[in-house]
mmCIF file of C-alpha atoms in Angstrom:
data_model
loop_
_atom_site.group_PDB
_atom_site.id
_atom_site.type_symbol
_atom_site.label_atom_id
_atom_site.label_comp_id
_atom_site.label_asym_id
_atom_site.label_seq_id
_atom_site.Cartn_x
_atom_site.Cartn_y
_atom_site.Cartn_z
ATOM 1 C CA MET A 1 77.977 67.224 86.273
ATOM 2 C CA ARG A 2 78.887 71.301 86.136
ATOM 3 C CA ILE A 3 79.456 73.367 88.939
ATOM 4 C CA GLU A 4 76.563 74.876 88.357
ATOM 5 C CA GLU A 5 74.525 71.881 88.834
ATOM 6 C CA HIS A 6 76.498 70.538 91.664
ATOM 7 C CA ILE A 7 75.885 74.070 93.586
ATOM 8 C CA ASP A 8 71.860 74.331 92.745
ATOM 9 C CA GLY A 9 71.850 70.252 93.632
ATOM 10 C CA TYR A 10 73.296 71.425 97.403
ATOM 11 C CA PHE A 11 70.624 74.444 97.870
ATOM 12 C CA LYS A 12 67.859 71.888 96.632
ATOM 13 C CA ASP A 13 68.877 69.062 98.670
ATOM 14 C CA ASN A 14 68.735 71.173 101.968
ATOM 15 C CA HIS A 15 65.647 73.023 101.296
ATOM 16 C CA TRP A 16 66.788 76.374 100.404
ATOM 17 C CA GLN A 17 63.743 78.051 98.067
ATOM 18 C CA GLU A 18 64.896 79.241 94.668
ATOM 19 C CA LYS A 19 62.883 82.573 93.937
ATOM 20 C CA THR A 20 63.676 85.295 91.475
ATOM 21 C CA CYS A 21 63.041 88.810 93.534
ATOM 22 C CA SER A 22 59.926 90.575 92.404
ATOM 23 C CA GLN A 23 62.076 94.391 92.665
ATOM 24 C CA CYS A 24 65.340 93.473 90.867
ATOM 25 C CA ASN A 25 64.825 90.217 89.458
ATOM 26 C CA LYS A 26 67.590 88.723 90.957
ATOM 27 C CA VAL A 27 67.850 84.680 91.487
ATOM 28 C CA TYR A 28 68.900 83.544 94.596
ATOM 29 C CA TRP A 29 68.141 80.939 97.394
ATOM 30 C CA THR A 30 66.597 81.918 100.757
ATOM 31 C CA LYS A 31 63.917 80.143 103.801
ATOM 32 C CA LYS A 32 62.504 83.239 104.166
ATOM 33 C CA ASP A 33 59.154 83.995 102.885
ATOM 34 C CA GLU A 34 59.846 87.531 101.234
ATOM 35 C CA ASP A 35 59.288 88.369 97.591
ATOM 36 C CA VAL A 36 62.053 90.654 97.715
ATOM 37 C CA CYS A 37 65.617 89.933 97.961
ATOM 38 C CA GLY A 38 67.108 92.932 99.908
ATOM 39 C CA HIS A 39 70.331 93.177 97.668
ATOM 40 C CA SER A 40 72.776 96.110 97.527
ATOM 41 C CA LYS A 41 71.333 96.791 94.091
ATOM 42 C CA CYS A 42 67.881 96.039 94.592
ATOM 43 C CA LYS A 43 65.140 98.529 93.930
ATOM 44 C CA LEU A 44 64.141 98.136 97.842
ATOM 45 C CA PRO A 45 67.732 97.256 99.672
ATOM 46 C CA GLY A 46 67.375 95.544 103.251
ATOM 47 C CA LYS A 47 69.418 95.839 106.291
ATOM 48 C CA ILE A 48 71.833 93.780 107.627
ATOM 49 C CA HIS A 49 70.091 92.636 110.991
ATOM 50 C CA ASP A 50 66.257 92.096 108.960
ATOM 51 C CA GLY A 51 63.919 89.819 110.726
ATOM 52 C CA ILE A 52 66.512 88.327 113.416
ATOM 53 C CA LYS A 53 64.742 87.294 116.022
ATOM 54 C CA SER A 54 67.706 85.514 118.061
ATOM 55 C CA LYS A 55 69.559 87.497 121.331
ATOM 56 C CA PRO A 56 72.467 89.267 119.632
ATOM 57 C CA LYS A 57 75.698 86.922 121.158
ATOM 58 C CA ASN A 58 78.629 87.472 123.098
ATOM 59 C CA ILE A 59 81.354 87.039 121.240
ATOM 60 C CA THR A 60 84.958 88.902 120.299
ATOM 61 C CA PRO A 61 86.884 89.189 117.410
ATOM 62 C CA LEU A 62 89.471 86.307 118.318
ATOM 63 C CA GLU A 63 86.825 83.938 120.100
ATOM 64 C CA ILE A 64 85.610 83.741 116.193
ATOM 65 C CA THR A 65 88.953 83.291 114.792
ATOM 66 C CA LYS A 66 89.883 80.654 117.407
ATOM 67 C CA ARG A 67 86.388 78.956 116.733
ATOM 68 C CA HIS A 68 87.144 78.960 113.002
ATOM 69 C CA LYS A 69 90.599 77.197 113.059
ATOM 70 C CA GLU A 70 89.336 74.788 115.434
ATOM 71 C CA PHE A 71 86.539 73.523 113.838
ATOM 72 C CA PHE A 72 87.896 73.302 110.235
ATOM 73 C CA MET A 73 91.156 71.298 111.899
ATOM 74 C CA THR A 74 88.710 69.213 113.762
ATOM 75 C CA TRP A 75 87.811 68.288 110.465
ATOM 76 C CA GLY A 76 91.428 67.678 108.830
ATOM 77 C CA TYR A 77 92.437 71.179 107.680
ATOM 78 C CA GLN A 78 95.775 72.182 108.145
ATOM 79 C CA GLU A 79 96.647 76.192 109.492
ATOM 80 C CA GLU A 80 97.680 78.278 107.064
ATOM 81 C CA ALA A 81 100.047 81.022 108.355
ATOM 82 C CA PRO A 82 98.877 84.262 107.069
ATOM 83 C CA VAL A 83 101.199 86.154 104.806
ATOM 84 C CA PRO A 84 102.698 89.858 104.880
ATOM 85 C CA LEU A 85 100.706 92.302 103.616
ATOM 86 C CA HIS A 86 103.062 93.672 101.436
ATOM 87 C CA SER A 87 103.988 90.202 99.888
ATOM 88 C CA SER A 88 100.749 90.355 97.166
ATOM 89 C CA GLU A 89 102.004 89.300 93.806
ATOM 90 C CA THR A 90 99.375 90.950 91.583
ATOM 91 C CA THR A 91 97.798 94.162 93.848
ATOM 92 C CA LEU A 92 99.725 96.717 96.200
ATOM 93 C CA TYR A 93 98.576 94.889 99.430
ATOM 94 C CA VAL A 94 96.981 91.822 100.053
ATOM 95 C CA GLY A 95 93.549 91.784 100.352
ATOM 96 C CA ALA A 96 91.924 88.337 100.662
ATOM 97 C CA ALA A 97 92.817 84.803 101.963
ATOM 98 C CA LEU A 98 93.236 83.538 98.466
ATOM 99 C CA GLN A 99 96.709 85.612 98.334
ATOM 100 C CA ALA A 100 97.795 83.513 100.883
ATOM 101 C CA LEU A 101 98.160 81.101 97.768
ATOM 102 C CA ASP A 102 100.259 83.241 95.947
ATOM 103 C CA ARG A 103 103.795 81.577 95.908
ATOM 104 C CA GLU A 104 101.973 78.667 94.834
ATOM 105 C CA LEU A 105 100.193 79.910 92.111
ATOM 106 C CA TYR A 106 103.274 81.703 90.888
ATOM 107 C CA SER A 107 105.523 78.559 91.193
ATOM 108 C CA HIS A 108 107.754 80.087 94.262
ATOM 109 C CA ARG A 109 107.035 76.978 96.545
ATOM 110 C CA ASP A 110 105.595 73.225 95.840
ATOM 111 C CA ILE A 111 102.150 73.156 95.789
ATOM 112 C CA GLN A 112 100.246 71.779 98.545
ATOM 113 C CA GLU A 113 96.663 69.911 97.314
ATOM 114 C CA THR A 114 95.921 69.582 101.763
ATOM 115 C CA ARG A 115 92.253 71.615 102.710
ATOM 116 C CA ARG A 116 93.919 74.675 104.600
ATOM 117 C CA VAL A 117 92.280 77.013 107.065
ATOM 118 C CA ILE A 118 93.220 80.684 107.362
ATOM 119 C CA VAL A 119 92.536 83.630 108.946
ATOM 120 C CA GLN A 120 94.502 86.595 106.915
ATOM 121 C CA PRO A 121 94.431 90.199 107.805
ATOM 122 C CA CYS A 122 93.844 92.033 104.765
ATOM 123 C CA ILE A 123 93.773 95.986 103.750
ATOM 124 C CA ARG A 124 91.836 97.359 100.286
ATOM 125 C CA VAL A 125 93.171 100.857 99.387
ATOM 126 C CA HIS A 126 90.189 101.600 97.339
ATOM 127 C CA ALA A 127 87.843 101.309 100.931
ATOM 128 C CA ARG A 128 88.998 104.002 102.735
ATOM 129 C CA GLU A 129 86.662 106.114 101.381
ATOM 130 C CA LYS A 130 83.894 104.067 101.861
ATOM 131 C CA ALA A 131 84.610 103.496 105.157
ATOM 132 C CA HIS A 132 83.826 106.992 105.755
ATOM 133 C CA THR A 133 80.163 106.814 103.975
ATOM 134 C CA LYS A 134 79.632 102.938 103.652
ATOM 135 C CA ALA A 135 77.864 100.694 106.200
ATOM 136 C CA GLY A 136 80.122 97.675 106.549
ATOM 137 C CA CYS A 137 83.402 98.798 105.455
ATOM 138 C CA SER A 138 86.569 99.668 106.682
ATOM 139 C CA THR A 139 89.883 99.578 104.965
ATOM 140 C CA THR A 140 91.469 97.268 106.885
ATOM 141 C CA PHE A 141 89.688 93.390 107.899
ATOM 142 C CA THR A 142 90.031 90.357 108.477
ATOM 143 C CA ILE A 143 89.241 87.125 106.217
ATOM 144 C CA CYS A 144 88.638 84.056 107.660
ATOM 145 C CA GLY A 145 88.527 81.629 104.806
ATOM 146 C CA THR A 146 89.527 78.073 103.360
ATOM 147 C CA GLU A 147 91.485 77.057 100.713
ATOM 148 C CA HIS A 148 91.776 73.761 98.501
ATOM 149 C CA ILE A 149 94.063 73.792 95.643
ATOM 150 C CA ASN A 150 93.018 71.081 93.048
ATOM 151 C CA ALA A 151 89.567 70.322 94.826
ATOM 152 C CA THR A 152 87.204 68.380 92.781
ATOM 153 C CA GLU A 153 83.442 69.854 92.716
ATOM 154 C CA ARG A 154 82.052 67.800 94.866
ATOM 155 C CA GLU A 155 84.931 69.000 97.176
ATOM 156 C CA PHE A 156 84.239 72.399 96.659
ATOM 157 C CA ILE A 157 80.429 71.447 98.059
ATOM 158 C CA GLU A 158 81.551 69.398 100.584
ATOM 159 C CA GLY A 159 83.465 72.270 101.570
ATOM 160 C CA LEU A 160 80.648 74.817 101.273
ATOM 161 C CA ASP A 161 78.792 72.743 103.465
ATOM 162 C CA LYS A 162 81.595 72.517 106.080
ATOM 163 C CA TRP A 163 81.048 76.677 106.187
ATOM 164 C CA MET A 164 77.024 76.324 106.891
ATOM 165 C CA GLU A 165 78.125 74.122 109.720
ATOM 166 C CA PHE A 166 80.539 76.504 111.277
ATOM 167 C CA LEU A 167 78.157 78.990 110.954
ATOM 168 C CA SER A 168 75.608 77.522 112.531
ATOM 169 C CA ASN A 169 78.099 76.538 115.542
ATOM 170 C CA ILE A 170 78.928 79.920 116.337
ATOM 171 C CA GLY A 171 75.095 81.167 115.996
ATOM 172 C CA PHE A 172 74.837 82.875 112.577
ATOM 173 C CA PRO A 173 71.090 83.159 111.778
ATOM 174 C CA LEU A 174 71.543 81.692 108.616
ATOM 175 C CA THR A 175 67.273 81.525 107.960
ATOM 176 C CA ARG A 176 67.729 84.971 107.139
ATOM 177 C CA MET A 177 70.651 84.406 104.607
ATOM 178 C CA ASN A 178 70.510 84.857 100.929
ATOM 179 C CA PHE A 179 72.721 83.548 98.700
ATOM 180 C CA TYR A 180 73.293 84.092 94.821
ATOM 181 C CA ARG A 181 75.038 82.606 92.226
ATOM 182 C CA GLY A 182 77.031 84.873 89.875
ATOM 183 C CA ASN A 183 77.513 84.036 86.165
ATOM 184 C CA THR A 184 81.518 84.237 85.722
ATOM 185 C CA TRP A 185 83.694 85.203 88.636
ATOM 186 C CA LYS A 186 87.331 86.957 87.754
ATOM 187 C CA GLY A 187 90.171 87.024 89.675
ATOM 188 C CA GLY A 188 93.208 88.855 87.074
ATOM 189 C CA GLU A 189 93.687 86.039 84.408
ATOM 190 C CA MET A 190 91.911 83.210 87.105
ATOM 191 C CA ARG A 191 88.201 82.371 86.185
ATOM 192 C CA GLY A 192 85.566 80.571 88.225
ATOM 193 C CA THR A 193 82.018 80.132 89.704
ATOM 194 C CA ASN A 194 81.022 81.872 92.961
ATOM 195 C CA VAL A 195 77.980 81.813 95.340
ATOM 196 C CA THR A 196 78.383 85.280 97.434
ATOM 197 C CA ALA A 197 76.485 85.175 101.120
ATOM 198 C CA TYR A 198 74.343 88.101 102.118
ATOM 199 C CA MET A 199 72.472 89.477 104.978
ATOM 200 C CA GLY A 200 70.216 92.077 103.737
ATOM 201 C CA ASN A 201 72.002 94.218 101.510
ATOM 202 C CA ILE A 202 75.573 93.773 103.040
ATOM 203 C CA GLN A 203 77.628 90.967 101.851
ATOM 204 C CA ILE A 204 79.192 88.313 104.665
ATOM 205 C CA GLY A 205 81.176 85.701 102.063
ATOM 206 C CA ASP A 206 82.265 84.806 98.595
ATOM 207 C CA CYS A 207 82.589 81.048 97.803
ATOM 208 C CA VAL A 208 84.308 80.413 94.662
ATOM 209 C CA TYR A 209 85.162 77.365 92.445
ATOM 210 C CA ILE A 210 88.650 78.712 89.928
ATOM 211 C CA ASP A 211 88.797 76.267 87.511
ATOM 212 C CA THR A 212 90.644 78.429 85.251
ATOM 213 C CA ILE A 213 94.365 79.173 85.999
ATOM 214 C CA PRO A 214 95.891 79.788 82.695
ATOM 215 C CA PHE A 215 98.964 80.557 84.176
ATOM 216 C CA ASN A 216 100.249 77.583 86.376
ATOM 217 C CA LYS A 217 99.373 73.919 84.309
ATOM 218 C CA LYS A 218 99.707 72.457 87.673
ATOM 219 C CA ILE A 219 96.640 73.832 89.428
ATOM 220 C CA GLN A 220 93.067 72.520 87.818
ATOM 221 C CA SER A 221 91.221 74.384 90.781
ATOM 222 C CA ILE A 222 90.655 76.085 93.986
ATOM 223 C CA ALA A 223 88.212 76.009 96.217
ATOM 224 C CA ASP A 224 88.172 79.322 97.788
ATOM 225 C CA ILE A 225 85.604 80.493 100.670
ATOM 226 C CA GLU A 226 85.925 83.504 102.451
ATOM 227 C CA PHE A 227 83.765 85.043 104.994
ATOM 228 C CA GLY A 228 84.712 88.644 106.536
ATOM 229 C CA LEU A 229 85.498 88.302 110.193
ATOM 230 C CA GLU A 230 83.726 92.010 111.074
ATOM 231 C CA ARG A 231 81.261 91.526 108.989
ATOM 232 C CA MET A 232 79.790 88.483 110.571
ATOM 233 C CA LEU A 233 80.666 89.855 114.312
ATOM 234 C CA TRP A 234 78.290 92.753 113.387
ATOM 235 C CA VAL A 235 75.619 90.299 112.683
ATOM 236 C CA LEU A 236 76.050 88.277 115.757
ATOM 237 C CA LEU A 237 76.905 91.228 118.475
ATOM 238 C CA ARG A 238 73.357 92.935 116.396
ATOM 239 C CA THR A 239 75.580 96.486 117.008
ATOM 240 C CA GLU A 240 74.108 99.506 115.754
ATOM 241 C CA LYS A 241 77.254 100.672 113.694
ATOM 242 C CA TYR A 242 79.757 98.003 111.768
ATOM 243 C CA GLY A 243 82.733 98.959 113.645
ATOM 244 C CA ASP A 244 81.258 99.052 117.492
ATOM 245 C CA GLY A 245 82.457 95.764 117.445
ATOM 246 C CA PHE A 246 86.221 95.998 117.015
ATOM 247 C CA HIS A 247 87.055 99.499 117.928
ATOM 248 C CA PRO A 248 87.254 100.312 121.267
ATOM 249 C CA THR A 249 84.305 101.469 123.019
ATOM 250 C CA TRP A 250 86.187 103.563 125.549
ATOM 251 C CA CYS A 251 87.295 106.004 122.693
ATOM 252 C CA ALA A 252 84.052 106.569 120.760
ATOM 253 C CA ARG A 253 83.977 109.998 122.275
ATOM 254 C CA GLU A 254 87.449 111.331 121.581
ATOM 255 C CA PHE A 255 88.133 109.739 118.072
ATOM 256 C CA SER A 256 85.396 110.096 114.857
ATOM 257 C CA TYR A 257 85.119 106.460 113.004
ATOM 258 C CA GLU A 258 86.909 107.757 110.126
ATOM 259 C CA ALA A 259 90.333 108.772 112.783
ATOM 260 C CA MET A 260 89.957 105.173 114.337
ATOM 261 C CA ASP A 261 89.858 103.326 110.815
ATOM 262 C CA ALA A 262 93.424 105.595 109.993
ATOM 263 C CA ILE A 263 95.307 104.012 112.990
ATOM 264 C CA ARG A 264 94.129 101.083 112.817
ATOM 265 C CA THR A 265 95.294 100.776 109.258
ATOM 266 C CA LEU A 266 98.139 102.584 110.308
ATOM 267 C CA THR A 267 99.013 100.001 113.254
ATOM 268 C CA LEU A 268 99.167 96.808 110.989
ATOM 269 C CA LEU A 269 100.795 98.218 108.241
ATOM 270 C CA VAL A 270 103.506 99.754 109.839
ATOM 271 C CA GLY A 271 103.731 96.586 112.400
ATOM 272 C CA ASP A 272 104.007 94.863 109.116
ATOM 273 C CA GLY A 273 107.427 96.553 108.057
ATOM 274 C CA ILE A 274 105.955 99.681 105.977
ATOM 275 C CA LYS A 275 107.374 102.814 106.847
ATOM 276 C CA GLY A 276 105.929 106.054 105.374
ATOM 277 C CA GLY A 277 107.475 107.311 101.946
ATOM 278 C CA ASN A 278 106.656 108.996 98.253
ATOM 279 C CA LYS A 279 105.589 105.854 96.206
ATOM 280 C CA GLY A 280 103.830 102.765 96.565
ATOM 281 C CA GLN A 281 103.032 100.907 99.482
ATOM 282 C CA GLU A 282 104.834 103.781 101.424
ATOM 283 C CA ALA A 283 102.937 106.364 100.100
ATOM 284 C CA ILE A 284 99.521 104.982 101.162
ATOM 285 C CA VAL A 285 101.030 105.064 105.320
ATOM 286 C CA ARG A 286 101.773 109.429 104.451
ATOM 287 C CA GLU A 287 98.441 109.294 102.852
ATOM 288 C CA LEU A 288 96.424 107.848 106.225
ATOM 289 C CA ALA A 289 98.531 109.917 108.515
ATOM 290 C CA LYS A 290 97.318 112.847 106.628
ATOM 291 C CA GLU A 291 93.731 111.860 106.428
ATOM 292 C CA TYR A 292 93.722 111.288 110.457
ATOM 293 C CA VAL A 293 95.288 114.887 111.023
ATOM 294 C CA GLU A 294 92.559 115.985 108.258
ATOM 295 C CA GLU A 295 90.160 114.647 110.900
ATOM 296 C CA LYS A 296 91.287 116.250 113.989
ATOM 297 C CA GLY A 297 92.434 113.071 115.360
ATOM 298 C CA SER A 298 93.699 113.465 118.738
ATOM 299 C CA LEU A 299 97.700 113.456 119.825
ATOM 300 C CA HIS A 300 96.825 110.835 122.596
ATOM 301 C CA ILE A 301 96.883 107.604 120.303
ATOM 302 C CA GLY A 302 99.051 105.551 122.307
ATOM 303 C CA GLU A 303 96.029 103.771 124.264
ATOM 304 C CA LEU A 304 94.338 103.394 120.531
ATOM 305 C CA ILE A 305 97.522 101.991 118.622
ATOM 306 C CA ALA A 306 97.769 99.553 121.998
ATOM 307 C CA GLU A 307 94.529 98.388 121.642
ATOM 308 C CA TYR A 308 94.780 97.669 117.839
ATOM 309 C CA TYR A 309 98.490 96.030 118.074
ATOM 310 C CA GLY A 310 97.244 93.369 120.488
ATOM 311 C CA TYR A 311 94.766 92.344 117.953
ATOM 312 C CA TRP A 312 96.724 92.157 114.533
ATOM 313 C CA ASN A 313 99.603 90.955 116.434
ATOM 314 C CA SER A 314 97.497 87.878 117.395
ATOM 315 C CA LEU A 315 97.146 87.075 114.084
ATOM 316 C CA MET A 316 100.377 87.369 112.338
ATOM 317 C CA ARG A 317 104.111 88.397 113.810
ATOM 318 C CA LEU A 318 104.440 92.044 113.907
ATOM 319 C CA SER A 319 107.232 94.069 114.775
ATOM 320 C CA SER A 320 107.750 94.607 118.269
ATOM 321 C CA GLU A 321 105.068 96.991 119.894
ATOM 322 C CA ASP A 322 107.543 99.676 121.064
ATOM 323 C CA GLU A 323 108.310 100.001 117.134
ATOM 324 C CA THR A 324 105.307 99.953 116.499
ATOM 325 C CA GLN A 325 103.983 102.548 118.592
ATOM 326 C CA GLN A 326 106.976 104.886 117.194
ATOM 327 C CA GLY A 327 106.442 104.490 113.957
ATOM 328 C CA VAL A 328 102.942 105.260 113.934
ATOM 329 C CA LYS A 329 103.398 108.228 115.938
ATOM 330 C CA SER A 330 106.047 109.396 113.792
ATOM 331 C CA GLU A 331 103.910 109.263 110.701
ATOM 332 C CA ILE A 332 100.960 111.468 112.983
ATOM 333 C CA TYR A 333 103.481 113.615 114.273
ATOM 334 C CA ARG A 334 105.106 114.426 111.155
ATOM 335 C CA ALA A 335 101.353 114.979 109.667
ATOM 336 C CA TYR A 336 100.846 117.522 112.153
ATOM 337 C CA ASN A 337 103.791 119.776 111.808
ATOM 338 C CA HIS A 338 103.581 119.407 108.022
ATOM 339 C CA GLN A 339 100.423 121.043 108.073
ATOM 340 C CA MET A 340 101.347 123.434 110.386
ATOM 341 C CA TYR A 341 104.394 124.317 108.481
ATOM 342 C CA LYS A 342 101.728 124.512 105.212
ATOM 343 C CA LYS A 343 99.649 126.802 106.920
ATOM 344 C CA LEU A 344 102.194 129.469 108.335
ATOM 345 C CA GLY A 345 103.661 129.249 104.956
ATOM 346 C CA ILE A 346 106.919 127.928 106.020
ATOM 347 C CA SER A 347 109.605 125.940 104.738
ATOM 348 C CA PRO A 348 110.270 122.994 107.442
ATOM 349 C CA GLY A 349 114.118 121.383 107.688
ATOM 350 C CA ARG A 350 114.959 118.264 107.374
ATOM 351 C CA ASP A 351 114.737 116.777 110.760
ATOM 352 C CA ASP A 352 111.837 119.440 111.578
ATOM 353 C CA LEU A 353 108.603 117.060 111.024
ATOM 354 C CA ARG A 354 108.918 113.566 113.146
ATOM 355 C CA ILE A 355 109.521 115.691 116.423
ATOM 356 C CA HIS A 356 106.162 115.678 118.443
ATOM 357 C CA PRO A 357 103.913 118.737 117.399
ATOM 358 C CA ALA A 358 104.561 120.455 121.077
ATOM 359 C CA ASP A 359 108.504 120.668 120.247
ATOM 360 C CA CYS A 360 107.235 122.214 116.711
ATOM 361 C CA VAL A 361 105.471 124.784 118.236
ATOM 362 C CA ARG A 362 108.287 125.772 120.373
ATOM 363 C CA MET A 363 111.012 125.277 117.881
ATOM 364 C CA LEU A 364 108.641 127.783 115.575
ATOM 365 C CA LYS A 365 108.482 129.898 118.562
ATOM 366 C CA SER A 366 112.190 130.260 118.823
ATOM 367 C CA LYS A 367 112.508 131.004 115.139
ATOM 368 C CA GLY A 368 110.510 134.635 115.676
ATOM 369 C CA LEU A 369 106.850 133.152 115.430
ATOM 370 C CA THR A 370 104.186 134.975 118.100
ATOM 371 C CA THR A 371 102.615 132.371 119.954
ATOM 372 C CA ASN A 372 99.348 134.500 118.946
ATOM 373 C CA GLN A 373 100.267 133.281 115.239
ATOM 374 C CA ILE A 374 100.969 129.524 116.449
ATOM 375 C CA ILE A 375 97.348 129.506 118.383
ATOM 376 C CA ASP A 376 95.509 130.658 114.957
ATOM 377 C CA VAL A 377 97.149 128.150 113.082
ATOM 378 C CA ILE A 378 96.125 125.226 115.347
ATOM 379 C CA ARG A 379 92.551 126.071 115.910
ATOM 380 C CA ARG A 380 92.615 126.040 112.682
#
């Protein structure tokens, strides 16, 4: 039996209706009565909380990760440690739970065919602009996933069923979800069949059966099921904004969402050992610091870094908090000072950029600039 038949049979056996959207002609499985799917590419896109009647849940991001691991480990899954962001074989940074298997995929480690559960911090650089404009997007995010190398089609379906049970277990409104089967999933040279899970116009998860891995003859298939933690949290908490569930509420008045996204990302990158520079991964650190300054972000960022550090460090081992604080602040100070020197038309000395901006102002005054000149630049 082909994987497509296994998927169709699973949804039919569990009383999901197969429908064709009246507006965009997408075929999907649902338990809703509506004739419009509400997909992001539908003529009538829905909203993530449409039709949810249950009360908002009182749950934290770390509680979700804990329950996710505990649930699947109860069913015999083994915990897989997340990998460093800079360890990807194929992308600038790790952006999916599947990439935790890169060492096995690319023959750097013996293959393990056990079922595994993982919580993987991720970053997708191209999401930075969307984080400012598109609902449900952030530059850094957390993937709750399960991975199974050389899984049969039936084992993939069993994994999907366990995910349904887990979502129900944490109070997720399954009856408001839609599932879409794609034609061909592509990930580099790999190919497979996927089922995407949506709430309204927001994708919540991706369930992929990969059956073509041409560069590794020992791996015939991978059952790769991944759900975005922050988006699940958005559904469960029923907050107005996507970031309300994971950005500290106390700093919303002082920091824009764009500024908080930059500091959250910088905290993870610097904590993971990535320093600012001019090329590759290091250049992204510099760009994020520059974007933070352009957002007119505050220099009082110690508490905000501490909040994000506490979260990321609970998921993967980072550098010490002191090193992370110092590294993030150093990049922010550098970006602020660079802007000041640029607007004043002065070339900075080698060590002039990494000092605190207040010290930078004092240094500029010692070089003969007037207070009014400097204040005018700061205001601009």
